[in-house]
C-alpha cells in the first residue's frame, strides 16, 4: 500500500468517525427537543385545570375524612386517598 493510499484510508476512517459523532449529537439534540415539547404539553395541561372524571361509583375515603365517588374525584378535589371504600 502506498503512502497516498494509506493517507486516503486514514482520512476515510476519520470522516466516518466524525459523521457518526455528528449523527449521534443530532439524534441526542432531537431527543431533547422532543422531551422538552412533551414536558411543555404536560405542564400546559396541568395549568389548564381541565380534568374530566367519569361517574363511576368506586368509593374512596380521602385523607380529609370525606367519601369521594372514585379516585378521580378525590384527585380533582386535591385530596389524597386514604383507603378504598366509603369513609367510616
Short mmCIF file of N, CA and C in Angstrom, two decimals:
data_model
loop_
_atom_site.label_atom_id
_atom_site.label_comp_id
_atom_site.label_asym_id
_atom_site.label_seq_id
_atom_site.Cartn_x
_atom_site.Cartn_y
_atom_site.Cartn_z
N UNK A 1 0.85 -1.18 0.00
CA UNK A 1 0.00 0.00 0.00
C UNK A 1 0.90 1.24 0.00
N UNK A 2 0.58 2.18 -0.87
CA UNK A 2 1.38 3.39 -0.98
C UNK A 2 1.02 4.36 0.14
N UNK A 3 1.87 5.35 0.30
CA UNK A 3 1.62 6.38 1.30
C UNK A 3 0.30 7.10 1.02
N UNK A 4 0.05 7.36 -0.23
CA UNK A 4 -1.16 8.05 -0.63
C UNK A 4 -2.40 7.23 -0.29
N UNK A 5 -2.35 5.94 -0.55
CA UNK A 5 -3.48 5.06 -0.23
C UNK A 5 -3.70 4.97 1.28
N UNK A 6 -2.60 4.91 2.03
CA UNK A 6 -2.70 4.86 3.48
C UNK A 6 -3.34 6.14 4.01
N UNK A 7 -2.89 7.26 3.50
CA UNK A 7 -3.44 8.56 3.92
C UNK A 7 -4.92 8.64 3.57
N UNK A 8 -5.28 8.18 2.38
CA UNK A 8 -6.68 8.20 1.94
C UNK A 8 -7.53 7.35 2.89
N UNK A 9 -7.03 6.18 3.27
CA UNK A 9 -7.75 5.29 4.16
C UNK A 9 -7.93 5.92 5.55
N UNK A 10 -6.87 6.56 6.05
CA UNK A 10 -6.94 7.24 7.35
C UNK A 10 -7.98 8.36 7.33
N UNK A 11 -7.97 9.13 6.26
CA UNK A 11 -8.94 10.22 6.13
C UNK A 11 -10.37 9.69 6.05
N UNK A 12 -10.54 8.60 5.33
CA UNK A 12 -11.87 7.98 5.21
C UNK A 12 -12.37 7.52 6.58
N UNK A 13 -11.48 6.90 7.37
CA UNK A 13 -11.85 6.43 8.71
C UNK A 13 -12.22 7.60 9.62
N UNK A 14 -11.43 8.69 9.55
CA UNK A 14 -11.74 9.87 10.37
C UNK A 14 -13.06 10.50 9.95
N UNK A 15 -13.29 10.55 8.65
CA UNK A 15 -14.54 11.10 8.14
C UNK A 15 -15.73 10.30 8.65
N UNK A 16 -15.64 8.98 8.60
CA UNK A 16 -16.73 8.12 9.08
C UNK A 16 -16.95 8.30 10.58
N UNK A 17 -15.86 8.40 11.33
CA UNK A 17 -15.96 8.61 12.77
C UNK A 17 -16.63 9.95 13.08
N UNK A 18 -16.20 11.01 12.39
CA UNK A 18 -16.80 12.33 12.58
C UNK A 18 -18.28 12.33 12.23
N UNK A 19 -18.62 11.64 11.15
CA UNK A 19 -20.01 11.56 10.73
C UNK A 19 -20.86 10.86 11.79
N UNK A 20 -20.35 9.78 12.35
CA UNK A 20 -21.07 9.07 13.41
C UNK A 20 -21.26 9.95 14.63
N UNK A 21 -20.24 10.72 15.00
CA UNK A 21 -20.35 11.63 16.15
C UNK A 21 -21.40 12.70 15.89
N UNK A 22 -21.39 13.26 14.69
CA UNK A 22 -22.37 14.29 14.33
C UNK A 22 -23.78 13.72 14.37
N UNK A 23 -23.96 12.54 13.79
CA UNK A 23 -25.29 11.92 13.79
C UNK A 23 -25.75 11.63 15.21
N UNK A 24 -24.83 11.18 16.06
CA UNK A 24 -25.17 10.91 17.46
C UNK A 24 -25.60 12.17 18.18
N UNK A 25 -24.88 13.27 17.95
CA UNK A 25 -25.22 14.55 18.58
C UNK A 25 -26.56 15.06 18.07
N UNK A 26 -26.81 14.93 16.77
CA UNK A 26 -28.08 15.38 16.21
C UNK A 26 -29.23 14.58 16.79
N UNK A 27 -29.04 13.28 16.92
CA UNK A 27 -30.07 12.42 17.49
C UNK A 27 -30.33 12.81 18.94
N UNK A 28 -29.27 13.06 19.68
CA UNK A 28 -29.41 13.47 21.08
C UNK A 28 -30.16 14.79 21.18
N UNK A 29 -29.81 15.75 20.32
CA UNK A 29 -30.49 17.04 20.32
C UNK A 29 -31.97 16.89 19.99
N UNK A 30 -32.29 16.05 19.00
CA UNK A 30 -33.70 15.82 18.64
C UNK A 30 -34.45 15.19 19.80
N UNK A 31 -33.81 14.23 20.47
CA UNK A 31 -34.44 13.57 21.61
C UNK A 31 -34.74 14.58 22.71
N UNK A 32 -33.81 15.47 22.97
CA UNK A 32 -34.00 16.50 23.99
C UNK A 32 -35.13 17.44 23.58
N UNK A 33 -35.18 17.81 22.31
CA UNK A 33 -36.25 18.69 21.83
C UNK A 33 -37.62 18.04 22.01
N UNK A 34 -37.71 16.77 21.66
CA UNK A 34 -38.99 16.05 21.80
C UNK A 34 -39.38 15.97 23.26
N UNK A 35 -38.42 15.61 24.12
CA UNK A 35 -38.70 15.53 25.56
C UNK A 35 -39.20 16.87 26.09
N UNK A 36 -38.56 17.96 25.70
CA UNK A 36 -38.96 19.28 26.16
C UNK A 36 -40.37 19.63 25.69
N UNK A 37 -40.70 19.26 24.45
CA UNK A 37 -42.06 19.54 23.95
C UNK A 37 -43.10 18.75 24.72
N UNK A 38 -42.79 17.48 25.01
CA UNK A 38 -43.73 16.65 25.77
C UNK A 38 -43.93 17.23 27.16
N UNK A 39 -42.85 17.61 27.83
CA UNK A 39 -42.96 18.20 29.16
C UNK A 39 -43.76 19.50 29.13
N UNK A 40 -43.56 20.29 28.10
CA UNK A 40 -44.30 21.54 27.96
C UNK A 40 -45.79 21.27 27.81
N UNK A 41 -46.15 20.28 27.00
CA UNK A 41 -47.57 19.93 26.82
C UNK A 41 -48.18 19.44 28.13
N UNK A 42 -47.43 18.65 28.89
CA UNK A 42 -47.93 18.16 30.18
C UNK A 42 -48.16 19.34 31.12
N UNK A 43 -47.21 20.27 31.17
CA UNK A 43 -47.36 21.43 32.03
C UNK A 43 -48.54 22.29 31.61
N UNK A 44 -48.75 22.45 30.31
CA UNK A 44 -49.89 23.22 29.82
C UNK A 44 -51.20 22.57 30.26
N UNK A 45 -51.25 21.26 30.16
CA UNK A 45 -52.47 20.55 30.56
C UNK A 45 -52.71 20.71 32.05
N UNK A 46 -51.65 20.60 32.85
CA UNK A 46 -51.79 20.76 34.29
C UNK A 46 -52.25 22.17 34.64
N UNK A 47 -51.73 23.17 33.93
CA UNK A 47 -52.10 24.55 34.20
C UNK A 47 -53.53 24.85 33.78
N UNK A 48 -54.00 24.16 32.75
CA UNK A 48 -55.35 24.44 32.25
C UNK A 48 -56.40 24.05 33.26
N UNK A 49 -56.08 23.09 34.13
CA UNK A 49 -57.02 22.67 35.16
C UNK A 49 -58.17 21.85 34.64
N UNK A 50 -58.15 21.52 33.37
CA UNK A 50 -59.23 20.73 32.80
C UNK A 50 -59.01 19.26 33.09
N UNK A 51 -59.97 18.68 33.77
CA UNK A 51 -59.92 17.25 34.03
C UNK A 51 -61.36 16.76 34.03
N UNK A 52 -61.55 15.62 33.45
CA UNK A 52 -62.89 15.03 33.36
C UNK A 52 -62.87 13.71 34.11
N UNK A 53 -63.84 13.54 34.99
CA UNK A 53 -63.99 12.28 35.73
C UNK A 53 -65.29 11.61 35.29
N UNK A 54 -65.25 10.30 35.18
CA UNK A 54 -66.48 9.58 34.82
C UNK A 54 -67.28 9.29 36.09
N UNK A 55 -68.58 9.19 35.92
CA UNK A 55 -69.48 8.96 37.05
C UNK A 55 -69.52 7.46 37.36
N UNK A 56 -68.46 6.98 37.96
CA UNK A 56 -68.34 5.57 38.31
C UNK A 56 -68.29 5.48 39.83
N UNK A 57 -69.17 4.66 40.41
CA UNK A 57 -69.18 4.52 41.86
C UNK A 57 -68.15 3.47 42.27
N UNK A 58 -67.02 3.94 42.72
CA UNK A 58 -65.93 3.11 43.23
C UNK A 58 -65.34 3.92 44.38
N UNK A 59 -66.10 4.00 45.50
CA UNK A 59 -65.79 4.97 46.55
C UNK A 59 -64.40 4.83 47.17
N UNK A 60 -63.87 5.99 47.51
CA UNK A 60 -62.61 6.07 48.23
C UNK A 60 -62.77 7.06 49.37
N UNK A 61 -62.01 6.84 50.42
CA UNK A 61 -62.04 7.76 51.55
C UNK A 61 -60.82 8.65 51.46
N UNK A 62 -61.07 9.95 51.43
CA UNK A 62 -59.97 10.90 51.36
C UNK A 62 -59.34 11.13 52.72
N UNK A 63 -58.13 11.62 52.72
CA UNK A 63 -57.44 11.93 53.98
C UNK A 63 -58.15 13.04 54.73
N UNK A 64 -59.08 13.72 54.07
CA UNK A 64 -59.87 14.76 54.74
C UNK A 64 -61.10 14.18 55.43
N UNK A 65 -61.26 12.84 55.37
CA UNK A 65 -62.38 12.18 56.04
C UNK A 65 -63.66 12.17 55.23
N UNK A 66 -63.63 12.61 53.99
CA UNK A 66 -64.82 12.62 53.13
C UNK A 66 -64.76 11.48 52.13
N UNK A 67 -65.94 10.97 51.77
CA UNK A 67 -66.04 9.92 50.77
C UNK A 67 -66.17 10.56 49.39
N UNK A 68 -65.38 10.07 48.46
CA UNK A 68 -65.44 10.52 47.07
C UNK A 68 -65.88 9.34 46.21
N UNK A 69 -66.59 9.63 45.13
CA UNK A 69 -67.16 8.55 44.33
C UNK A 69 -66.09 7.68 43.66
N UNK A 70 -64.90 8.25 43.41
CA UNK A 70 -63.78 7.46 42.89
C UNK A 70 -62.48 8.26 43.03
N UNK A 71 -61.38 7.63 42.68
CA UNK A 71 -60.06 8.28 42.79
C UNK A 71 -60.00 9.60 42.03
N UNK A 72 -60.61 9.61 40.87
CA UNK A 72 -60.56 10.80 40.02
C UNK A 72 -61.14 12.02 40.73
N UNK A 73 -62.30 11.85 41.36
CA UNK A 73 -62.93 12.98 42.05
C UNK A 73 -62.13 13.41 43.28
N UNK A 74 -61.50 12.48 43.95
CA UNK A 74 -60.64 12.84 45.08
C UNK A 74 -59.44 13.65 44.57
N UNK A 75 -58.83 13.18 43.50
CA UNK A 75 -57.70 13.91 42.91
C UNK A 75 -58.12 15.28 42.43
N UNK A 76 -59.28 15.36 41.83
CA UNK A 76 -59.81 16.63 41.33
C UNK A 76 -59.98 17.62 42.47
N UNK A 77 -60.37 17.12 43.65
CA UNK A 77 -60.54 17.97 44.83
C UNK A 77 -59.20 18.28 45.50
N UNK A 78 -58.13 17.66 45.00
CA UNK A 78 -56.82 17.89 45.59
C UNK A 78 -56.62 17.16 46.90
N UNK A 79 -57.34 16.04 47.06
CA UNK A 79 -57.28 15.27 48.30
C UNK A 79 -56.60 13.94 48.04
N UNK A 80 -55.69 13.58 48.92
CA UNK A 80 -55.02 12.29 48.82
C UNK A 80 -55.96 11.20 49.33
N UNK A 81 -55.97 10.06 48.65
CA UNK A 81 -56.83 8.94 49.04
C UNK A 81 -56.20 8.23 50.24
N UNK A 82 -57.03 8.02 51.28
CA UNK A 82 -56.56 7.31 52.48
C UNK A 82 -56.71 5.81 52.29
N UNK A 83 -57.92 5.39 51.81
CA UNK A 83 -58.15 3.97 51.56
C UNK A 83 -59.36 3.78 50.65
N UNK A 84 -59.45 2.59 50.06
CA UNK A 84 -60.58 2.23 49.20
C UNK A 84 -61.82 2.04 50.07
N UNK A 85 -62.95 2.43 49.53
CA UNK A 85 -64.23 2.26 50.24
C UNK A 85 -64.68 3.57 50.86
N UNK A 86 -65.93 3.54 51.33
CA UNK A 86 -66.50 4.73 51.96
C UNK A 86 -65.83 4.99 53.31
N UNK A 87 -65.79 6.26 53.68
CA UNK A 87 -65.21 6.61 54.98
C UNK A 87 -66.09 6.04 56.09
N UNK A 88 -65.46 5.61 57.16
CA UNK A 88 -66.19 5.03 58.29
C UNK A 88 -66.37 6.03 59.39
#
